[in-house]
Coordinates of N, CA and C in Angstrom, one line a residue:
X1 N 20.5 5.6 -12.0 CA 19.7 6.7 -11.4 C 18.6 6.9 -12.4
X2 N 17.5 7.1 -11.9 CA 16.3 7.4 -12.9 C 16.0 8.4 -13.4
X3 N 15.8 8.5 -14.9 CA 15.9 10.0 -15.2 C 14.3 10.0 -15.6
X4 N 14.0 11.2 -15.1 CA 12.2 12.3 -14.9 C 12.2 12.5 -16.2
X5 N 11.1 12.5 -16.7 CA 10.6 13.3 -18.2 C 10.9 14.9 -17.8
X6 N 10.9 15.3 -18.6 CA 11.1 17.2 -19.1 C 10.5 17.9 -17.7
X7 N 9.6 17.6 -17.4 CA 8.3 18.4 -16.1 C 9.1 17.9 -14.8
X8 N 9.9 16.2 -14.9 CA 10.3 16.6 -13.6 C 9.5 15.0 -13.0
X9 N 8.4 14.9 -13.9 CA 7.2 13.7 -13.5 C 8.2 12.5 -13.6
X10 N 8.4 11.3 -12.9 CA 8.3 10.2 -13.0 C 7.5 9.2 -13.5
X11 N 7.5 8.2 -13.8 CA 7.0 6.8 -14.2 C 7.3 6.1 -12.9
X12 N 6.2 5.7 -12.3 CA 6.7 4.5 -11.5 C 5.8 3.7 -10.8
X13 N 6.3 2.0 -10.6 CA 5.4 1.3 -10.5 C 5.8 1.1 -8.7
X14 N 4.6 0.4 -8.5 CA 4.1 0.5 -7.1 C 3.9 -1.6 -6.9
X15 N 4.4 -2.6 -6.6 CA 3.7 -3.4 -6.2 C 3.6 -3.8 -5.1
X16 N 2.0 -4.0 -4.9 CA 1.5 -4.7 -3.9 C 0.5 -3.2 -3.7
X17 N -1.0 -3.3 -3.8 CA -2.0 -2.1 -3.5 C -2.7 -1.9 -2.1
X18 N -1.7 -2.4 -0.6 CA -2.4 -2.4 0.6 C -2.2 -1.2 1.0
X19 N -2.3 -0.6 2.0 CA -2.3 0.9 2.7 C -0.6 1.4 2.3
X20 N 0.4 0.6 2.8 CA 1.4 0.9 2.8 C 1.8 1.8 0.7
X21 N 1.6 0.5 0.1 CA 1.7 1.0 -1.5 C 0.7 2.0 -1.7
X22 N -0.9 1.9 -1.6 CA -1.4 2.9 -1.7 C -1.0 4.4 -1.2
X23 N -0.6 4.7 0.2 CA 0.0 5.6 0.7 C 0.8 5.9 0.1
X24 N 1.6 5.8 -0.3 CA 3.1 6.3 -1.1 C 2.4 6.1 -2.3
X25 N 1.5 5.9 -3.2 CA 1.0 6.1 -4.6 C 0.7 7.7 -4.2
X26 N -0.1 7.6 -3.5 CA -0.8 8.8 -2.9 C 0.2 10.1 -2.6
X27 N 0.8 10.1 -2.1 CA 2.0 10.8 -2.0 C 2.8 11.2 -3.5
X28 N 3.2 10.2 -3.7 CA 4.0 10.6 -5.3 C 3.2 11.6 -6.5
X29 N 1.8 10.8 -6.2 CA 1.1 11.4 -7.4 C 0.9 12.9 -7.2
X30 N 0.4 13.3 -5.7 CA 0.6 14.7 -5.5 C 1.5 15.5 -6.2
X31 N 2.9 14.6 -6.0 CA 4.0 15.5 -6.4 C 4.3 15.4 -7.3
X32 N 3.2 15.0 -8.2 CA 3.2 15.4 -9.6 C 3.6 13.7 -10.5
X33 N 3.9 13.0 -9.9 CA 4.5 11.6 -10.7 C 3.2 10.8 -11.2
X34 N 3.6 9.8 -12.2 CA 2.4 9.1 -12.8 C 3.0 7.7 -12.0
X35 N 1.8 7.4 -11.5 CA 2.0 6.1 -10.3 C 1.3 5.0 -10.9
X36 N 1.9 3.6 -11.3 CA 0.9 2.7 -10.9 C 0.9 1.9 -10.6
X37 N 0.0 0.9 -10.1 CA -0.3 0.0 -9.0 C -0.5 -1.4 -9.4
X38 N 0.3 -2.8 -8.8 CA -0.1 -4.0 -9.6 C -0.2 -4.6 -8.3
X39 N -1.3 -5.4 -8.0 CA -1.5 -6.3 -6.9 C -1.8 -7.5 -7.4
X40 N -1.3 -9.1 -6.8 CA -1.9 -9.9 -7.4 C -3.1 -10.7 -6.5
X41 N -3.9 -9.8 -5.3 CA -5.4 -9.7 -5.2 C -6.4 -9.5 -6.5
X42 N -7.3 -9.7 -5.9 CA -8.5 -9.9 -6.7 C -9.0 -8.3 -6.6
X43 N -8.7 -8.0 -5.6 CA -8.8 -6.4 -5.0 C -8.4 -5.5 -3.8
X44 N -8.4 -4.5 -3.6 CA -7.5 -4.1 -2.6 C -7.8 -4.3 -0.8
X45 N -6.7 -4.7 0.0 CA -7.0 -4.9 1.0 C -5.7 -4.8 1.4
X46 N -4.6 -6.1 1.4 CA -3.4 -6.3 1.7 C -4.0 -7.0 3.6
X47 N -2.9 -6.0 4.3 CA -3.0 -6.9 5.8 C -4.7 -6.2 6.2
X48 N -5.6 -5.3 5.3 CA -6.7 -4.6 5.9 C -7.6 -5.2 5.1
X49 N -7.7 -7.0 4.4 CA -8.3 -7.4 3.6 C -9.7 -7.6 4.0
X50 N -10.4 -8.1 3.7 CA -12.2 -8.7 4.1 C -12.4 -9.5 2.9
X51 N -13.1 -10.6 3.5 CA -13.5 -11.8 2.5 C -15.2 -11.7 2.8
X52 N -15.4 -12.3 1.6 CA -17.1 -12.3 1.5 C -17.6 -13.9 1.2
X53 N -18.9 -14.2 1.8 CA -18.8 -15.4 1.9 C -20.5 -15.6 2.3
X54 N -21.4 -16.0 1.3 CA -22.8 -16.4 1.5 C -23.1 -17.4 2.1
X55 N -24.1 -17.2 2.8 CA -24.7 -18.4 3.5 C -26.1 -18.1 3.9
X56 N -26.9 -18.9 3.3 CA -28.2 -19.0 3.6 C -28.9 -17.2 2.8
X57 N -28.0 -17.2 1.8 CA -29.0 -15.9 1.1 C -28.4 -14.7 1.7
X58 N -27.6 -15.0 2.6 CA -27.0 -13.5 3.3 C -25.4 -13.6 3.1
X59 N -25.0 -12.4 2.8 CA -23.4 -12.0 2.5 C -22.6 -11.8 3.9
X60 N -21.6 -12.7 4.4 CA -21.0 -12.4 5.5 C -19.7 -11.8 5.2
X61 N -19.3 -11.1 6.0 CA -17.6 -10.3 5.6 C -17.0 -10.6 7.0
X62 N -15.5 -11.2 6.7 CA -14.7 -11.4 7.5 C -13.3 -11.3 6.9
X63 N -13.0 -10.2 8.4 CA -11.5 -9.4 8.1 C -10.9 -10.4 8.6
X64 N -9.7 -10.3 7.3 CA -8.4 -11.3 7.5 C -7.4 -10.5 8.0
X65 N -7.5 -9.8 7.9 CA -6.0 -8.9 9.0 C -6.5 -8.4 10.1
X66 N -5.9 -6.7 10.1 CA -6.2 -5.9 11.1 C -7.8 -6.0 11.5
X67 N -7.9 -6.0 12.5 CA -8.9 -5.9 13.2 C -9.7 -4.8 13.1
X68 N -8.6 -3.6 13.8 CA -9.2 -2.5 14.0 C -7.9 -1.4 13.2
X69 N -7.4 0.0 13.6 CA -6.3 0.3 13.2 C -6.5 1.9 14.2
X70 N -5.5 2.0 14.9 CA -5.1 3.4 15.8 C -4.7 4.5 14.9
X71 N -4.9 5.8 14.9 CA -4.1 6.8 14.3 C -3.7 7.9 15.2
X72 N -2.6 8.0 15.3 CA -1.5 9.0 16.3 C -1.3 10.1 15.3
X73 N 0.1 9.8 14.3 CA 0.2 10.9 13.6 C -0.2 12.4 12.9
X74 N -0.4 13.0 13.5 CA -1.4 13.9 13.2 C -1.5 13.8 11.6
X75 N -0.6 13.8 10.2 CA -1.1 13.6 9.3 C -1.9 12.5 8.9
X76 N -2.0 11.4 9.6 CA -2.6 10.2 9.4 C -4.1 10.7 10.2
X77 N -3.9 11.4 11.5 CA -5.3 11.8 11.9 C -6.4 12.4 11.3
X78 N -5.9 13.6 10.3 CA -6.4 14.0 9.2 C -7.2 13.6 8.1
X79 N -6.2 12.2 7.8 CA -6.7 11.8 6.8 C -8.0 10.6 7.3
X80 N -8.0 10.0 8.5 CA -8.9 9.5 9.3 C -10.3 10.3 9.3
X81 N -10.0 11.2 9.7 CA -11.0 12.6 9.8 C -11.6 12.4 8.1
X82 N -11.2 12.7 7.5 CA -11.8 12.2 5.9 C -12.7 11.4 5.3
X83 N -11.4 10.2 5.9 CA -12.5 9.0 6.1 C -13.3 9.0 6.6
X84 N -13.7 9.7 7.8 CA -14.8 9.5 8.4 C -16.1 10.0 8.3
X85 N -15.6 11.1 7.5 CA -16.7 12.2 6.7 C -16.8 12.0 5.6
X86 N -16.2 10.8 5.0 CA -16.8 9.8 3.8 C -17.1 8.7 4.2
X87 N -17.7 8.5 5.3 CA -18.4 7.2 5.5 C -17.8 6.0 5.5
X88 N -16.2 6.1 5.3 CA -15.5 4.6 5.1 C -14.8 4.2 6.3
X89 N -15.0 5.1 7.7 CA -14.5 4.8 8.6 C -15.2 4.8 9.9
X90 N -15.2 4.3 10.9 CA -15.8 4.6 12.1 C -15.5 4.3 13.6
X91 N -15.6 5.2 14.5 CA -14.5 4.5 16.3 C -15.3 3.3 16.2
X92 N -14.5 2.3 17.0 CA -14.8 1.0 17.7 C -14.7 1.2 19.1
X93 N -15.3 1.8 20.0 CA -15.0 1.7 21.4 C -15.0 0.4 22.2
X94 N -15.5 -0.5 21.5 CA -15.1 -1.8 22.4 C -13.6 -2.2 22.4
X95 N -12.8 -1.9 21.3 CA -11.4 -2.4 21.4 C -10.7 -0.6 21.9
X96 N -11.1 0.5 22.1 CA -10.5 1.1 23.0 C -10.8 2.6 22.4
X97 N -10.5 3.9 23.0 CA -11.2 5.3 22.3 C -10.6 5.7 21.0
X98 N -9.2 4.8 20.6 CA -8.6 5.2 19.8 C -8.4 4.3 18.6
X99 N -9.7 3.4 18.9 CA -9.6 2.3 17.7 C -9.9 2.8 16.4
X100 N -9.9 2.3 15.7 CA -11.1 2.5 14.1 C -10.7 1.7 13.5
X101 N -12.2 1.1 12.8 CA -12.3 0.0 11.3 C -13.1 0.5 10.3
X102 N -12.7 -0.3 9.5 CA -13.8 0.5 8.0 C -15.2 -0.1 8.0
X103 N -15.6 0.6 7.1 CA -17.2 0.3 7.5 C -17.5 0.7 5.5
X104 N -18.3 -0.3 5.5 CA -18.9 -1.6 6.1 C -17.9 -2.9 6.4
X105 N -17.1 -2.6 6.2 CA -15.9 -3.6 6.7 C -14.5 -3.2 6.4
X106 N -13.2 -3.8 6.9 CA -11.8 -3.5 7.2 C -11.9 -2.3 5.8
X107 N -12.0 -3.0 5.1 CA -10.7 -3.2 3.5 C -11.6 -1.8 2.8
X108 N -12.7 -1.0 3.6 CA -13.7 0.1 3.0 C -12.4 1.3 2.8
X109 N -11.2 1.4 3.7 CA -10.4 2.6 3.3 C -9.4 2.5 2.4
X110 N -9.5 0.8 2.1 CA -8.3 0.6 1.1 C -8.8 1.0 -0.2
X111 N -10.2 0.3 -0.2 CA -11.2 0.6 -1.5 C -11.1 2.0 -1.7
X112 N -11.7 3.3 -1.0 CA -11.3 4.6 -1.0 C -10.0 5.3 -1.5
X113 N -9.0 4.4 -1.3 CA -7.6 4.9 -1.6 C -7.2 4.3 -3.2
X114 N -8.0 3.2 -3.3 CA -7.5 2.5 -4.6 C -8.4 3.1 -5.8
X115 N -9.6 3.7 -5.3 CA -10.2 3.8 -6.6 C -9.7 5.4 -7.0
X116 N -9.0 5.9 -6.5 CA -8.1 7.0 -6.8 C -7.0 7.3 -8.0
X117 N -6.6 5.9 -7.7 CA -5.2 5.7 -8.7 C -5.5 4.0 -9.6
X118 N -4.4 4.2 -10.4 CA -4.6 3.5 -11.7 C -3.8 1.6 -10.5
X119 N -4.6 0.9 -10.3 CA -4.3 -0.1 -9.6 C -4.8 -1.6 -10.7
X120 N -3.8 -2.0 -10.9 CA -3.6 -3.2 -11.8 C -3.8 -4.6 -10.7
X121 N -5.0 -5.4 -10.6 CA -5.3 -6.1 -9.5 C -5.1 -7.9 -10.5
X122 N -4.6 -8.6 -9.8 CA -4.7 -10.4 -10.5 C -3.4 -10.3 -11.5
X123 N -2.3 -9.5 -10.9 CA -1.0 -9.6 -11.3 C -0.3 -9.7 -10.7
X124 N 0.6 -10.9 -11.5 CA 1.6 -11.3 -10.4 C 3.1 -10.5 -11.2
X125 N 3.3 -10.0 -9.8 CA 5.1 -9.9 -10.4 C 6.3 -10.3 -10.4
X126 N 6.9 -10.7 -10.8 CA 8.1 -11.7 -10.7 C 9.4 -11.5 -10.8
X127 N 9.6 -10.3 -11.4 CA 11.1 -10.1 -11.7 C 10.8 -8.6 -12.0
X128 N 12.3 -8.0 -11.9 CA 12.2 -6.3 -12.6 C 13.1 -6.6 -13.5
X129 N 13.4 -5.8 -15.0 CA 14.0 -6.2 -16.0 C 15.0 -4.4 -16.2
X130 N 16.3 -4.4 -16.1 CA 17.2 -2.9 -15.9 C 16.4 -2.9 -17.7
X131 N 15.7 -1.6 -18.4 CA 16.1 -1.3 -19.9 C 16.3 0.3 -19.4
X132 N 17.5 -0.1 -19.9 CA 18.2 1.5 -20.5 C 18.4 2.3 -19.4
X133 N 17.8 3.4 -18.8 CA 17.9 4.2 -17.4 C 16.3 3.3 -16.7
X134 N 15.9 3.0 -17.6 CA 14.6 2.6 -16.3 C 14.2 1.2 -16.3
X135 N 12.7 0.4 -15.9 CA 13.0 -0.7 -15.2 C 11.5 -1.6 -16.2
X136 N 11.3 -2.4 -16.2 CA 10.3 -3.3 -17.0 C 9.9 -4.5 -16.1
X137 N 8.6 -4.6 -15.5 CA 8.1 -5.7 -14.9 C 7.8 -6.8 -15.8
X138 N 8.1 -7.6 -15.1 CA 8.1 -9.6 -15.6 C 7.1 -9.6 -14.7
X139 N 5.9 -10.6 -15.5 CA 5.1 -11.6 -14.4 C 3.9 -11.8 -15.0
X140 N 3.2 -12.7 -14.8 CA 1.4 -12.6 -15.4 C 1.0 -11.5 -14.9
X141 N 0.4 -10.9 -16.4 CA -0.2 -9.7 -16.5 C 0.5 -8.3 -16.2
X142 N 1.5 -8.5 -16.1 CA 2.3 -7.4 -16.2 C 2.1 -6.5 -17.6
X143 N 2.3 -5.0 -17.4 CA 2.3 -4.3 -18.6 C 3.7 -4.0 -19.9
X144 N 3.2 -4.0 -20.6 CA 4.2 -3.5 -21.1 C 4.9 -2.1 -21.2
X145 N 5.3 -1.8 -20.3 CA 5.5 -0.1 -20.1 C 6.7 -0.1 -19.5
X146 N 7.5 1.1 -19.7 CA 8.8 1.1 -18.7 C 8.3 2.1 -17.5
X147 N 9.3 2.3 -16.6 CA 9.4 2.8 -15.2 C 10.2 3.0 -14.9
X148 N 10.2 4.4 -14.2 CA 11.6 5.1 -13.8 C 12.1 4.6 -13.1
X149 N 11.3 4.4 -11.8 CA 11.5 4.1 -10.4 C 10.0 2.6 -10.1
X150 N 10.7 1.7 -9.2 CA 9.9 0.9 -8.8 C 10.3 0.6 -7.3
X151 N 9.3 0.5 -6.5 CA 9.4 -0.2 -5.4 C 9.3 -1.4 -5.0
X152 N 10.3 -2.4 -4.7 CA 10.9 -3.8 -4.2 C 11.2 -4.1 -3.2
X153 N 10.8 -5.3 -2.7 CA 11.5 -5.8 -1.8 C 12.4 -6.9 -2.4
X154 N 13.4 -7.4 -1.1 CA 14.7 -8.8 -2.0 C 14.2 -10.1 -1.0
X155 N 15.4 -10.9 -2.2 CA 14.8 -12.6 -1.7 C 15.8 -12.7 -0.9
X156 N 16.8 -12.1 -0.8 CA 18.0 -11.9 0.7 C 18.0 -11.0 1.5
X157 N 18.6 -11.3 2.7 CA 18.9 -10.0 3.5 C 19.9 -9.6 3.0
X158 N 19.4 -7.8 3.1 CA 20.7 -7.0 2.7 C 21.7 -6.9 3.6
X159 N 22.9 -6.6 3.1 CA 24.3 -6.2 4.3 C 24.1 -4.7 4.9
X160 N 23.2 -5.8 5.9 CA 22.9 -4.5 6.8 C 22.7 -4.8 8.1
X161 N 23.6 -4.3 9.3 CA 23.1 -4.7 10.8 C 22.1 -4.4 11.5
X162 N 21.5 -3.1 11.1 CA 20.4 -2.8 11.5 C 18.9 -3.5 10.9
X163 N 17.9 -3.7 11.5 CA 16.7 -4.3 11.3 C 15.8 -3.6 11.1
X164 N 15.8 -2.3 11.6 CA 15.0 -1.3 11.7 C 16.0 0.0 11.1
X165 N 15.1 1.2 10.2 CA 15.4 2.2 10.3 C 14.3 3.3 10.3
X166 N 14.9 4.6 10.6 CA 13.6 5.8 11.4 C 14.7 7.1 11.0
X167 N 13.5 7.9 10.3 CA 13.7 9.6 9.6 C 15.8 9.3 9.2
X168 N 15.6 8.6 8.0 CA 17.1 8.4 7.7 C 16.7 9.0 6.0
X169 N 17.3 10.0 5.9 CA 17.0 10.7 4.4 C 15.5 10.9 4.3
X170 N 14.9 10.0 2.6 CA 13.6 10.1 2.2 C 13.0 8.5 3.2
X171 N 14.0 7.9 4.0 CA 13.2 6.8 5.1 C 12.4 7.4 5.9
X172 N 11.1 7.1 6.1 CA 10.6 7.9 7.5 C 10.6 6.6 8.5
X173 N 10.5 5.2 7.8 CA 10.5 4.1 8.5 C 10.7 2.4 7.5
X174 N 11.5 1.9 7.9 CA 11.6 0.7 7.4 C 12.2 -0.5 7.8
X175 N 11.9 -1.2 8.0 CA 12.0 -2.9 8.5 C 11.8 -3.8 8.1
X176 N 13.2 -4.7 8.7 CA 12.6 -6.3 8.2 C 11.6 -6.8 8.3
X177 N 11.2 -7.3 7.5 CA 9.7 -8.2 8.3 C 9.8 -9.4 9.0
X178 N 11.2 -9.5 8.6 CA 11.4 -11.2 9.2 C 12.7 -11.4 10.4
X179 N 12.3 -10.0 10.6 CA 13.0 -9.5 12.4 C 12.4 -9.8 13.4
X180 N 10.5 -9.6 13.3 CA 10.0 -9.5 14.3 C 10.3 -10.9 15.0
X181 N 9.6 -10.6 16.5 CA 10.0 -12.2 17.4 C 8.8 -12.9 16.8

């Protein structure tokens, strides 16, 4: 179990800096934890990435993921609304009233979310190492620093029948990825 400095604050590492890791950076740090971020991109995007690419004297950008992105959640609507009154977001009515992409391209709200927190980009991570109550990342360019708490995924499926889980403790949602059809 990970034990909190004196205040209560955690250490903890975050890999991978796309919406999902940024979002939960975002969250923790609120609540007071020192978060940080290792991606082994060049910079932040994940599945909301954009590539840049000259030709003829002119810069072209093309999203490699998400197209566009819907927000339902009223907390997620919110934070939409933000974006959008910082210029990193904008409706698409051709893909439907409830679309939105970033502007000037996809990966404009990941950029927004990343330059917020301490995000370690062109690291790869490879292994977690147990010292003592907390945890040590292996990998090019990894830090030398411990951590309370890290978030992982595994190279097996866990012993578990379910594929999906929804509002189960601090789960609000989580899935296999290698469920889908």
């Amino acid at each position: 179990r990970p034990m909190p400095e004196a205040d209560g604050a955690m250490q903890i590492a975050i890999v991978g800096a796309g919406m999902a890791g940024l979002s939960c950076a975002t969250r923790l740090a609120a609540l007071g934890h020192d978060v940080a971020l290792f991606d082994k991109g060049r910079g932040p995007g994940g599945r909301m990435a954009t590539r840049r690419v000259e030709a003829d004297g002119t810069m072209l950008r093309f999203d490699h993921g998400a197209q566009y992105f819907t927000a339902r959640d009223p907390r997620f609507v919110e934070q939409v609304a933000r974006w959008e009154r910082e210029g990193v977001v904008a409706r698409w009515d051709a893909a439907g009233e409830d679309a939105w992409v970033g502007t000037p391209a996809m990966n404009a709200p990941i950029k927004a979310m990343a330059g917020r927190h301490d995000v370690q980009f062109g690291t790869r991570i490879e292994q977690l190492l147990r010292d003592g109550d907390g945890w040590q990342l292996d990998g090019e360019g990894a830090p030398d620093r411990r951590f309370d708490a890290v978030m992982a995924a595994f190279e097996q499926r866990l012993p578990s029948e379910q594929d999906s889980i929804r509002h189960h403790g601090a789960i609000g949602w989580a899935a296999r990825n290698n469920a889908k059809p």
